[in-house]
Amino acid sequence: GDLFFKGVFIMNTRRFLKACALIAIFSAFMISPFLSEAKTLKLKKETQSIQELIDAANDGDEIIVPAGTYLENISITEKNVFLRSENPTSPTVVQNTIIDGGSNGSVITLNGVSDMTMIKGFTIRGGQNTTGSAIFGNGSSPVIENNFFTLNKTNSNTIETGVIAECHGVIGKNTFKQNNCYPADGNINGIIFNCNGSIRNNLIYMN
């Protein structure tokens, strides 16, 4: 009788331990994606483009762009990244870290990003589009701070223009100088157009 009960006990214990092991494996599999740490990625300007680094980044990663001129039209889609220069609060660094759209559409296009996406510390120039020549947000909510916007041009057949358009997050501490926004009626339209977030402490002159 004792041997029978001992055998049953051992079998039940083994089954219990096996079940615990399976639960642990399943839990690790389900939780592991949420435990991945955000990385800091620094662009190697001799061999990489900003877009290549954005494409390689995961949600929450920080992308640091060294000083230089980058002739690119970049897109951030369905992921939240912190895109910045080496020192976004330094006017010298901002002046010398340039994303130039080459008059080939919006310089930066955003799709499906939240306020966890931040763009800080760049000169953003050379955008040309019907709306959002520098940054077109498509209704996203990025944080756009400490940037210098210049030489962006918006020509539109409608009244919708704007150097920044359809961005509903924080737009703050930016400078806008020598940009052109001409809608169909010939009047100068808003530098910041159809943006319903917090807009504060921006310097806008000589546009």
Short mmCIF file of C-alpha atoms in Angstrom, two decimals:
data_model
loop_
_atom_site.label_atom_id
_atom_site.label_comp_id
_atom_site.label_asym_id
_atom_site.label_seq_id
_atom_site.Cartn_x
_atom_site.Cartn_y
_atom_site.Cartn_z
CA GLY A 1 0.00 0.00 0.00
CA ASP A 2 2.78 2.39 0.94
CA LEU A 3 4.60 1.70 -2.36
CA PHE A 4 1.41 2.44 -4.31
CA PHE A 5 0.88 5.80 -2.62
CA LYS A 6 4.57 6.68 -3.00
CA GLY A 7 4.36 5.87 -6.71
CA VAL A 8 1.27 8.01 -7.15
CA PHE A 9 2.93 10.84 -5.22
CA ILE A 10 6.08 10.71 -7.39
CA MET A 11 4.04 10.65 -10.60
CA ASN A 12 1.93 13.60 -9.49
CA THR A 13 5.03 15.52 -8.42
CA ARG A 14 6.65 14.96 -11.80
CA ARG A 15 3.50 16.08 -13.59
CA PHE A 16 3.33 19.18 -11.39
CA LEU A 17 6.98 20.09 -12.06
CA LYS A 18 6.51 19.51 -15.78
CA ALA A 19 3.45 21.75 -15.78
CA CYS A 20 5.38 24.45 -13.91
CA ALA A 21 8.20 24.25 -16.43
CA LEU A 22 5.76 24.62 -19.34
CA ILE A 23 4.10 27.60 -17.67
CA ALA A 24 7.50 29.24 -17.10
CA ILE A 25 8.51 28.76 -20.74
CA PHE A 26 5.19 30.11 -21.99
CA SER A 27 5.39 33.12 -19.65
CA ALA A 28 8.92 33.94 -20.78
CA PHE A 29 7.86 33.71 -24.40
CA MET A 30 4.91 36.06 -23.86
CA ILE A 31 6.73 38.61 -21.70
CA SER A 32 10.12 38.77 -23.43
CA PRO A 33 9.05 41.21 -26.19
CA PHE A 34 8.04 43.74 -23.55
CA LEU A 35 11.33 43.47 -21.66
CA SER A 36 13.58 44.39 -24.58
CA GLU A 37 15.57 47.49 -23.73
CA ALA A 38 15.64 50.54 -25.97
CA LYS A 39 18.95 51.02 -27.74
CA THR A 40 20.95 54.09 -28.68
CA LEU A 41 22.01 54.01 -32.33
CA LYS A 42 24.61 56.49 -33.58
CA LEU A 43 24.72 57.13 -37.28
CA LYS A 44 27.97 56.49 -39.15
CA LYS A 45 27.64 59.22 -41.72
CA GLU A 46 30.30 57.78 -44.03
CA THR A 47 28.37 54.54 -44.54
CA GLN A 48 24.78 55.06 -43.35
CA SER A 49 21.82 57.25 -44.17
CA ILE A 50 19.37 58.49 -41.57
CA GLN A 51 16.63 56.42 -43.22
CA GLU A 52 18.70 53.25 -42.98
CA LEU A 53 19.11 53.76 -39.26
CA ILE A 54 15.41 54.51 -38.80
CA ASP A 55 14.55 51.30 -40.66
CA ALA A 56 16.93 49.33 -38.42
CA ALA A 57 15.58 50.84 -35.19
CA ASN A 58 12.98 49.30 -32.94
CA ASP A 59 10.21 51.00 -31.00
CA GLY A 60 11.72 53.25 -28.32
CA ASP A 61 15.24 53.44 -29.77
CA GLU A 62 17.24 56.66 -29.78
CA ILE A 63 18.96 57.71 -33.01
CA ILE A 64 21.83 60.20 -32.76
CA VAL A 65 22.88 62.01 -35.93
CA PRO A 66 26.34 63.67 -36.00
CA ALA A 67 26.92 67.03 -37.63
CA GLY A 68 26.81 67.02 -41.42
CA THR A 69 24.49 67.62 -44.35
CA TYR A 70 22.14 64.76 -45.21
CA LEU A 71 20.38 65.01 -48.56
CA GLU A 72 17.38 62.85 -47.70
CA ASN A 73 13.62 62.67 -47.52
CA ILE A 74 12.98 60.48 -44.50
CA SER A 75 9.93 58.61 -43.25
CA ILE A 76 9.03 57.27 -39.80
CA THR A 77 6.15 54.81 -39.97
CA GLU A 78 4.43 52.83 -37.22
CA LYS A 79 7.31 53.06 -34.76
CA ASN A 80 8.32 55.56 -32.09
CA VAL A 81 11.93 56.72 -32.08
CA PHE A 82 13.86 59.65 -30.63
CA LEU A 83 15.66 61.24 -33.58
CA ARG A 84 18.12 63.92 -32.53
CA SER A 85 21.39 65.69 -33.21
CA GLU A 86 24.32 65.28 -30.86
CA ASN A 87 23.25 68.31 -28.82
CA PRO A 88 19.76 69.66 -29.61
CA THR A 89 20.15 72.68 -27.31
CA SER A 90 23.35 73.93 -28.97
CA PRO A 91 22.66 76.48 -31.75
CA THR A 92 25.98 75.57 -33.38
CA VAL A 93 25.15 71.86 -33.47
CA VAL A 94 21.65 72.57 -34.78
CA GLN A 95 23.04 74.83 -37.50
CA ASN A 96 25.50 72.17 -38.62
CA THR A 97 23.23 69.10 -38.49
CA ILE A 98 21.21 69.53 -41.65
CA ILE A 99 18.52 67.38 -43.27
CA ASP A 100 17.98 68.74 -46.79
CA GLY A 101 14.99 67.51 -48.78
CA GLY A 102 16.44 68.64 -52.10
CA SER A 103 13.09 70.16 -53.17
CA ASN A 104 11.83 66.59 -53.57
CA GLY A 105 8.79 66.42 -51.31
CA SER A 106 8.46 66.76 -47.54
CA VAL A 107 11.76 66.47 -45.70
CA ILE A 108 10.19 64.28 -43.00
CA THR A 109 6.98 62.29 -43.36
CA LEU A 110 5.35 60.62 -40.36
CA ASN A 111 2.72 57.89 -40.26
CA GLY A 112 1.13 56.41 -37.17
CA VAL A 113 3.52 57.76 -34.52
CA SER A 114 2.72 59.06 -31.04
CA ASP A 115 4.31 61.60 -28.72
CA MET A 116 6.97 58.98 -28.02
CA THR A 117 8.47 60.01 -31.37
CA MET A 118 10.70 63.06 -30.95
CA ILE A 119 12.59 65.12 -33.53
CA LYS A 120 15.10 67.49 -31.96
CA GLY A 121 18.11 69.53 -32.88
CA PHE A 122 18.22 69.77 -36.69
CA THR A 123 18.27 72.32 -39.45
CA ILE A 124 15.45 71.12 -41.70
CA ARG A 125 15.53 72.70 -45.13
CA GLY A 126 14.86 72.19 -48.81
CA GLY A 127 11.39 70.73 -48.48
CA GLN A 128 8.88 71.35 -51.24
CA ASN A 129 5.36 69.97 -51.21
CA THR A 130 1.73 71.00 -51.44
CA THR A 131 1.47 70.83 -47.64
CA GLY A 132 3.89 70.10 -44.83
CA SER A 133 6.98 70.92 -46.85
CA ALA A 134 9.34 70.33 -43.90
CA ILE A 135 7.32 67.87 -41.80
CA PHE A 136 4.04 66.25 -42.83
CA GLY A 137 2.51 64.39 -39.91
CA ASN A 138 -0.53 62.62 -41.39
CA GLY A 139 -2.32 63.24 -38.10
CA SER A 140 0.50 61.88 -35.92
CA SER A 141 1.50 63.39 -32.57
CA PRO A 142 5.30 63.75 -32.51
CA VAL A 143 7.31 66.10 -30.29
CA ILE A 144 9.15 68.60 -32.52
CA GLU A 145 11.57 70.81 -30.60
CA ASN A 146 14.78 72.82 -30.95
CA ASN A 147 14.88 72.75 -34.75
CA PHE A 148 15.65 75.43 -37.34
CA PHE A 149 13.34 75.44 -40.37
CA THR A 150 14.51 77.35 -43.42
CA LEU A 151 14.20 77.42 -47.23
CA ASN A 152 11.12 75.19 -47.28
CA LYS A 153 8.52 75.95 -49.94
CA THR A 154 4.84 75.09 -50.11
CA ASN A 155 2.89 75.70 -53.29
CA SER A 156 -0.67 74.47 -53.13
CA ASN A 157 -3.74 74.40 -55.34
CA THR A 158 -5.80 74.53 -52.16
CA ILE A 159 -5.63 76.61 -48.99
CA GLU A 160 -3.70 73.85 -47.22
CA THR A 161 -0.04 74.73 -46.87
CA GLY A 162 2.32 74.87 -43.90
CA VAL A 163 5.97 74.15 -43.26
CA ILE A 164 4.71 71.75 -40.58
CA ALA A 165 1.28 70.24 -41.21
CA GLU A 166 -1.01 67.75 -39.47
CA CYS A 167 1.22 67.21 -36.43
CA HIS A 168 -0.78 67.14 -33.20
CA GLY A 169 1.94 66.81 -30.58
CA VAL A 170 4.20 69.43 -28.98
CA ILE A 171 5.79 71.92 -31.39
CA GLY A 172 8.11 74.09 -29.32
CA LYS A 173 11.33 76.09 -29.23
CA ASN A 174 11.77 75.97 -33.01
CA THR A 175 12.85 78.78 -35.33
CA PHE A 176 11.21 79.39 -38.73
CA LYS A 177 13.03 81.74 -41.11
CA GLN A 178 12.88 82.32 -44.88
CA ASN A 179 10.22 79.73 -45.68
CA ASN A 180 7.54 80.25 -48.34
CA CYS A 181 3.89 79.19 -48.04
CA TYR A 182 1.67 80.26 -50.92
CA PRO A 183 -1.81 78.71 -51.28
CA ALA A 184 -4.01 78.99 -54.35
CA ASP A 185 -5.45 82.39 -53.42
CA GLY A 186 -1.97 83.95 -53.35
CA ASN A 187 -2.02 84.86 -49.68
CA ILE A 188 0.69 83.71 -47.32
CA ASN A 189 -0.76 80.93 -45.20
CA GLY A 190 0.25 79.50 -41.86
CA ILE A 191 3.78 78.30 -41.25
CA ILE A 192 2.26 75.74 -38.87
CA PHE A 193 -0.93 74.40 -40.45
CA ASN A 194 -3.68 72.17 -39.03
CA CYS A 195 -1.67 71.22 -35.94
CA ASN A 196 -3.85 70.81 -32.86
CA GLY A 197 -1.29 70.02 -30.16
CA SER A 198 0.67 72.34 -27.90
CA ILE A 199 2.42 75.05 -29.94
CA ARG A 200 4.64 77.24 -27.80
CA ASN A 201 7.82 79.33 -27.69
CA ASN A 202 8.53 79.22 -31.44
CA LEU A 203 10.32 82.06 -33.23
CA ILE A 204 8.76 82.83 -36.63
CA TYR A 205 10.16 85.68 -38.72
CA MET A 206 11.19 86.77 -42.25
CA ASN A 207 9.00 84.16 -43.94
#
